Amino acid sequence: MSTYISTRHEAALKYKDESWITHIYNNVSVFYFNIRQLSEAEKYNELAIQHVSKTDDAYVNFSAWQLGAGIKAELNKIEKAEQFIRKAWQIACNAGENAASLKIRCMPSILRVFERQEKPDSVDYYLQMGNRLLADIPANSVPAIGFI
């Protein structure tokens, strides 16, 4: 890790701020995912998952599971991806006014899992649901663009 990230990581560990620690691991995981170093992305996501159970931060909890599902799906670890996206989906369903935005963020992984499991009816169902959810979030938002 870079010195900047390492310093933040050390501070988070010192203060035992599980949410902060999980955010750091999530961000490093996203970095590696975006540059297609999937084994590194998976490693940092697993570290995030280890810490996420110790925090009551719903967003960081959601992010860790949702990101992990995407990584597992890309690595063709479909059973694990399904487990992760189900946890993220459950959090999204309980997110109140943020539910639509979080649900649509789940869609790429949900669709990939069902596609790889060769379940076209489930793919169609979630595509339709995603299209309905688009009406509830800004069209130019990251979750909307990610789904589209």
PDB file of C-alpha atoms in Angstrom:
ATOM      1  CA  MET A   1       0.000   0.000   0.000  1.00  0.00           C
ATOM      2  CA  SER A   2       1.104   3.536  -0.557  1.00  0.00           C
ATOM      3  CA  THR A   3       2.442   5.589   2.345  1.00  0.00           C
ATOM      4  CA  TYR A   4      -0.731   7.699   2.316  1.00  0.00           C
ATOM      5  CA  ILE A   5      -3.004   4.675   2.641  1.00  0.00           C
ATOM      6  CA  SER A   6      -0.689   2.972   5.115  1.00  0.00           C
ATOM      7  CA  THR A   7      -0.716   6.057   7.377  1.00  0.00           C
ATOM      8  CA  ARG A   8      -4.525   6.185   7.289  1.00  0.00           C
ATOM      9  CA  HIS A   9      -4.700   2.466   7.941  1.00  0.00           C
ATOM     10  CA  GLU A  10      -2.396   2.743  10.969  1.00  0.00           C
ATOM     11  CA  ALA A  11      -4.465   5.640  12.368  1.00  0.00           C
ATOM     12  CA  ALA A  12      -7.709   3.718  11.884  1.00  0.00           C
ATOM     13  CA  LEU A  13      -6.258   0.683  13.635  1.00  0.00           C
ATOM     14  CA  LYS A  14      -4.943   2.833  16.474  1.00  0.00           C
ATOM     15  CA  TYR A  15      -8.388   4.321  17.084  1.00  0.00           C
ATOM     16  CA  LYS A  16     -10.091   0.963  16.539  1.00  0.00           C
ATOM     17  CA  ASP A  17     -12.602   2.596  14.205  1.00  0.00           C
ATOM     18  CA  GLU A  18     -13.995  -0.447  12.411  1.00  0.00           C
ATOM     19  CA  SER A  19     -16.023   1.630   9.961  1.00  0.00           C
ATOM     20  CA  TRP A  20     -12.952   3.626   8.971  1.00  0.00           C
ATOM     21  CA  ILE A  21     -10.851   0.459   8.644  1.00  0.00           C
ATOM     22  CA  THR A  22     -13.514  -1.137   6.457  1.00  0.00           C
ATOM     23  CA  HIS A  23     -13.753   1.989   4.280  1.00  0.00           C
ATOM     24  CA  ILE A  24      -9.998   1.917   3.716  1.00  0.00           C
ATOM     25  CA  TYR A  25     -10.024  -1.745   2.711  1.00  0.00           C
ATOM     26  CA  ASN A  26     -13.046  -1.152   0.468  1.00  0.00           C
ATOM     27  CA  ASN A  27     -11.324   1.763  -1.264  1.00  0.00           C
ATOM     28  CA  VAL A  28      -8.136  -0.224  -1.856  1.00  0.00           C
ATOM     29  CA  SER A  29     -10.246  -3.108  -3.150  1.00  0.00           C
ATOM     30  CA  VAL A  30     -12.063  -0.768  -5.568  1.00  0.00           C
ATOM     31  CA  PHE A  31      -8.706   0.539  -6.799  1.00  0.00           C
ATOM     32  CA  TYR A  32      -7.462  -2.971  -7.591  1.00  0.00           C
ATOM     33  CA  PHE A  33     -10.816  -3.962  -9.103  1.00  0.00           C
ATOM     34  CA  ASN A  34     -10.725  -0.953 -11.428  1.00  0.00           C
ATOM     35  CA  ILE A  35      -7.251  -1.813 -12.691  1.00  0.00           C
ATOM     36  CA  ARG A  36      -8.317  -5.458 -13.095  1.00  0.00           C
ATOM     37  CA  GLN A  37      -6.007  -6.906 -10.448  1.00  0.00           C
ATOM     38  CA  LEU A  38      -8.791  -9.103  -9.178  1.00  0.00           C
ATOM     39  CA  SER A  39      -6.802 -11.266  -6.766  1.00  0.00           C
ATOM     40  CA  GLU A  40      -5.612  -8.119  -4.946  1.00  0.00           C
ATOM     41  CA  ALA A  41      -9.143  -6.703  -5.032  1.00  0.00           C
ATOM     42  CA  GLU A  42     -10.441  -9.919  -3.507  1.00  0.00           C
ATOM     43  CA  LYS A  43      -7.743  -9.890  -0.810  1.00  0.00           C
ATOM     44  CA  TYR A  44      -8.640  -6.370   0.352  1.00  0.00           C
ATOM     45  CA  ASN A  45     -12.358  -7.071   0.136  1.00  0.00           C
ATOM     46  CA  GLU A  46     -11.881 -10.088   2.394  1.00  0.00           C
ATOM     47  CA  LEU A  47     -10.118  -7.810   4.893  1.00  0.00           C
ATOM     48  CA  ALA A  48     -13.054  -5.393   4.683  1.00  0.00           C
ATOM     49  CA  ILE A  49     -15.494  -8.255   5.277  1.00  0.00           C
ATOM     50  CA  GLN A  50     -13.546  -9.273   8.395  1.00  0.00           C
ATOM     51  CA  HIS A  51     -14.088  -5.803   9.865  1.00  0.00           C
ATOM     52  CA  VAL A  52     -17.579  -5.037   8.594  1.00  0.00           C
ATOM     53  CA  SER A  53     -19.300  -7.212  11.165  1.00  0.00           C
ATOM     54  CA  LYS A  54     -17.814  -5.020  13.885  1.00  0.00           C
ATOM     55  CA  THR A  55     -19.479  -1.842  12.641  1.00  0.00           C
ATOM     56  CA  ASP A  56     -23.055  -0.641  12.528  1.00  0.00           C
ATOM     57  CA  ASP A  57     -22.391   1.574   9.500  1.00  0.00           C
ATOM     58  CA  ALA A  58     -25.021   0.317   7.042  1.00  0.00           C
ATOM     59  CA  TYR A  59     -23.438   1.979   4.008  1.00  0.00           C
ATOM     60  CA  VAL A  60     -19.973   0.529   4.576  1.00  0.00           C
ATOM     61  CA  ASN A  61     -21.572  -2.832   5.325  1.00  0.00           C
ATOM     62  CA  PHE A  62     -23.515  -2.683   2.058  1.00  0.00           C
ATOM     63  CA  SER A  63     -20.473  -1.530   0.096  1.00  0.00           C
ATOM     64  CA  ALA A  64     -18.269  -4.367   1.323  1.00  0.00           C
ATOM     65  CA  TRP A  65     -20.780  -7.073   0.386  1.00  0.00           C
ATOM     66  CA  GLN A  66     -21.794  -5.457  -2.918  1.00  0.00           C
ATOM     67  CA  LEU A  67     -18.187  -4.943  -3.995  1.00  0.00           C
ATOM     68  CA  GLY A  68     -17.295  -8.467  -2.941  1.00  0.00           C
ATOM     69  CA  ALA A  69     -20.109  -9.870  -5.058  1.00  0.00           C
ATOM     70  CA  GLY A  70     -18.784  -8.074  -8.111  1.00  0.00           C
ATOM     71  CA  ILE A  71     -15.251  -9.307  -7.497  1.00  0.00           C
ATOM     72  CA  LYS A  72     -16.364 -12.898  -6.873  1.00  0.00           C
ATOM     73  CA  ALA A  73     -18.507 -12.838 -10.028  1.00  0.00           C
ATOM     74  CA  GLU A  74     -15.575 -11.581 -12.109  1.00  0.00           C
ATOM     75  CA  LEU A  75     -13.446 -14.378 -10.674  1.00  0.00           C
ATOM     76  CA  ASN A  76     -16.228 -16.816 -11.621  1.00  0.00           C
ATOM     77  CA  LYS A  77     -16.802 -17.739  -7.966  1.00  0.00           C
ATOM     78  CA  ILE A  78     -20.526 -17.686  -8.580  1.00  0.00           C
ATOM     79  CA  GLU A  79     -21.754 -19.383  -5.394  1.00  0.00           C
ATOM     80  CA  LYS A  80     -19.776 -16.949  -3.262  1.00  0.00           C
ATOM     81  CA  ALA A  81     -20.907 -14.022  -5.432  1.00  0.00           C
ATOM     82  CA  GLU A  82     -24.510 -15.071  -4.876  1.00  0.00           C
ATOM     83  CA  GLN A  83     -24.002 -15.233  -1.095  1.00  0.00           C
ATOM     84  CA  PHE A  84     -22.426 -11.779  -1.073  1.00  0.00           C
ATOM     85  CA  ILE A  85     -25.047 -10.130  -3.273  1.00  0.00           C
ATOM     86  CA  ARG A  86     -27.850 -11.599  -1.173  1.00  0.00           C
ATOM     87  CA  LYS A  87     -26.349  -9.908   1.903  1.00  0.00           C
ATOM     88  CA  ALA A  88     -25.988  -6.623   0.022  1.00  0.00           C
ATOM     89  CA  TRP A  89     -29.559  -6.918  -1.290  1.00  0.00           C
ATOM     90  CA  GLN A  90     -30.921  -7.480   2.212  1.00  0.00           C
ATOM     91  CA  ILE A  91     -29.183  -4.312   3.415  1.00  0.00           C
ATOM     92  CA  ALA A  92     -30.480  -2.402   0.385  1.00  0.00           C
ATOM     93  CA  CYS A  93     -34.048  -3.529   1.057  1.00  0.00           C
ATOM     94  CA  ASN A  94     -33.818  -2.068   4.564  1.00  0.00           C
ATOM     95  CA  ALA A  95     -32.254   1.233   3.487  1.00  0.00           C
ATOM     96  CA  GLY A  96     -35.399   3.360   3.583  1.00  0.00           C
ATOM     97  CA  GLU A  97     -35.161   6.328   1.246  1.00  0.00           C
ATOM     98  CA  ASN A  98     -31.828   5.052  -0.144  1.00  0.00           C
ATOM     99  CA  ALA A  99     -33.226   1.638  -1.063  1.00  0.00           C
ATOM    100  CA  ALA A 100     -33.665   2.316  -4.782  1.00  0.00           C
ATOM    101  CA  SER A 101     -30.132   3.605  -5.190  1.00  0.00           C
ATOM    102  CA  LEU A 102     -28.605   0.673  -3.305  1.00  0.00           C
ATOM    103  CA  LYS A 103     -30.783  -1.904  -5.042  1.00  0.00           C
ATOM    104  CA  ILE A 104     -29.765  -0.656  -8.459  1.00  0.00           C
ATOM    105  CA  ARG A 105     -26.121  -0.850  -7.399  1.00  0.00           C
ATOM    106  CA  CYS A 106     -26.733  -4.576  -6.782  1.00  0.00           C
ATOM    107  CA  MET A 107     -28.114  -5.183 -10.253  1.00  0.00           C
ATOM    108  CA  PRO A 108     -24.876  -5.777 -12.218  1.00  0.00           C
ATOM    109  CA  SER A 109     -23.791  -8.529  -9.820  1.00  0.00           C
ATOM    110  CA  ILE A 110     -27.267 -10.018  -9.566  1.00  0.00           C
ATOM    111  CA  LEU A 111     -27.537 -10.134 -13.341  1.00  0.00           C
ATOM    112  CA  ARG A 112     -24.059 -11.616 -13.739  1.00  0.00           C
ATOM    113  CA  VAL A 113     -24.800 -14.338 -11.175  1.00  0.00           C
ATOM    114  CA  PHE A 114     -28.086 -15.348 -12.816  1.00  0.00           C
ATOM    115  CA  GLU A 115     -26.536 -15.167 -16.277  1.00  0.00           C
ATOM    116  CA  ARG A 116     -23.715 -17.501 -15.243  1.00  0.00           C
ATOM    117  CA  GLN A 117     -26.227 -19.818 -13.558  1.00  0.00           C
ATOM    118  CA  GLU A 118     -28.147 -19.858 -16.863  1.00  0.00           C
ATOM    119  CA  LYS A 119     -31.368 -18.537 -15.308  1.00  0.00           C
ATOM    120  CA  PRO A 120     -32.817 -16.307 -18.041  1.00  0.00           C
ATOM    121  CA  ASP A 121     -36.157 -15.834 -16.241  1.00  0.00           C
ATOM    122  CA  SER A 122     -34.339 -14.381 -13.224  1.00  0.00           C
ATOM    123  CA  VAL A 123     -32.229 -12.156 -15.492  1.00  0.00           C
ATOM    124  CA  ASP A 124     -35.399 -10.828 -17.138  1.00  0.00           C
ATOM    125  CA  TYR A 125     -37.090 -10.262 -13.779  1.00  0.00           C
ATOM    126  CA  TYR A 126     -34.187  -8.224 -12.372  1.00  0.00           C
ATOM    127  CA  LEU A 127     -33.701  -6.301 -15.619  1.00  0.00           C
ATOM    128  CA  GLN A 128     -37.341  -5.225 -15.407  1.00  0.00           C
ATOM    129  CA  MET A 129     -36.932  -4.339 -11.733  1.00  0.00           C
ATOM    130  CA  GLY A 130     -33.811  -2.322 -12.531  1.00  0.00           C
ATOM    131  CA  ASN A 131     -35.658  -0.434 -15.249  1.00  0.00           C
ATOM    132  CA  ARG A 132     -38.412   0.438 -12.741  1.00  0.00           C
ATOM    133  CA  LEU A 133     -35.832   1.545 -10.168  1.00  0.00           C
ATOM    134  CA  LEU A 134     -34.300   3.938 -12.700  1.00  0.00           C
ATOM    135  CA  ALA A 135     -37.404   6.102 -12.315  1.00  0.00           C
ATOM    136  CA  ASP A 136     -36.570   6.594  -8.619  1.00  0.00           C
ATOM    137  CA  ILE A 137     -32.994   7.838  -8.951  1.00  0.00           C
ATOM    138  CA  PRO A 138     -31.278  10.605 -10.945  1.00  0.00           C
ATOM    139  CA  ALA A 139     -30.553   9.436 -14.486  1.00  0.00           C
ATOM    140  CA  ASN A 140     -26.990  10.780 -14.371  1.00  0.00           C
ATOM    141  CA  SER A 141     -26.118   9.170 -11.011  1.00  0.00           C
ATOM    142  CA  VAL A 142     -23.352   6.595 -10.748  1.00  0.00           C
ATOM    143  CA  PRO A 143     -25.779   3.781  -9.766  1.00  0.00           C
ATOM    144  CA  ALA A 144     -28.026   4.553 -12.773  1.00  0.00           C
ATOM    145  CA  ILE A 145     -25.118   4.719 -15.186  1.00  0.00           C
ATOM    146  CA  GLY A 146     -23.673   1.500 -13.733  1.00  0.00           C
ATOM    147  CA  PHE A 147     -26.940  -0.310 -14.337  1.00  0.00           C
ATOM    148  CA  ILE A 148     -27.471   1.103 -17.803  1.00  0.00           C
TER     149      ILE A 148
END
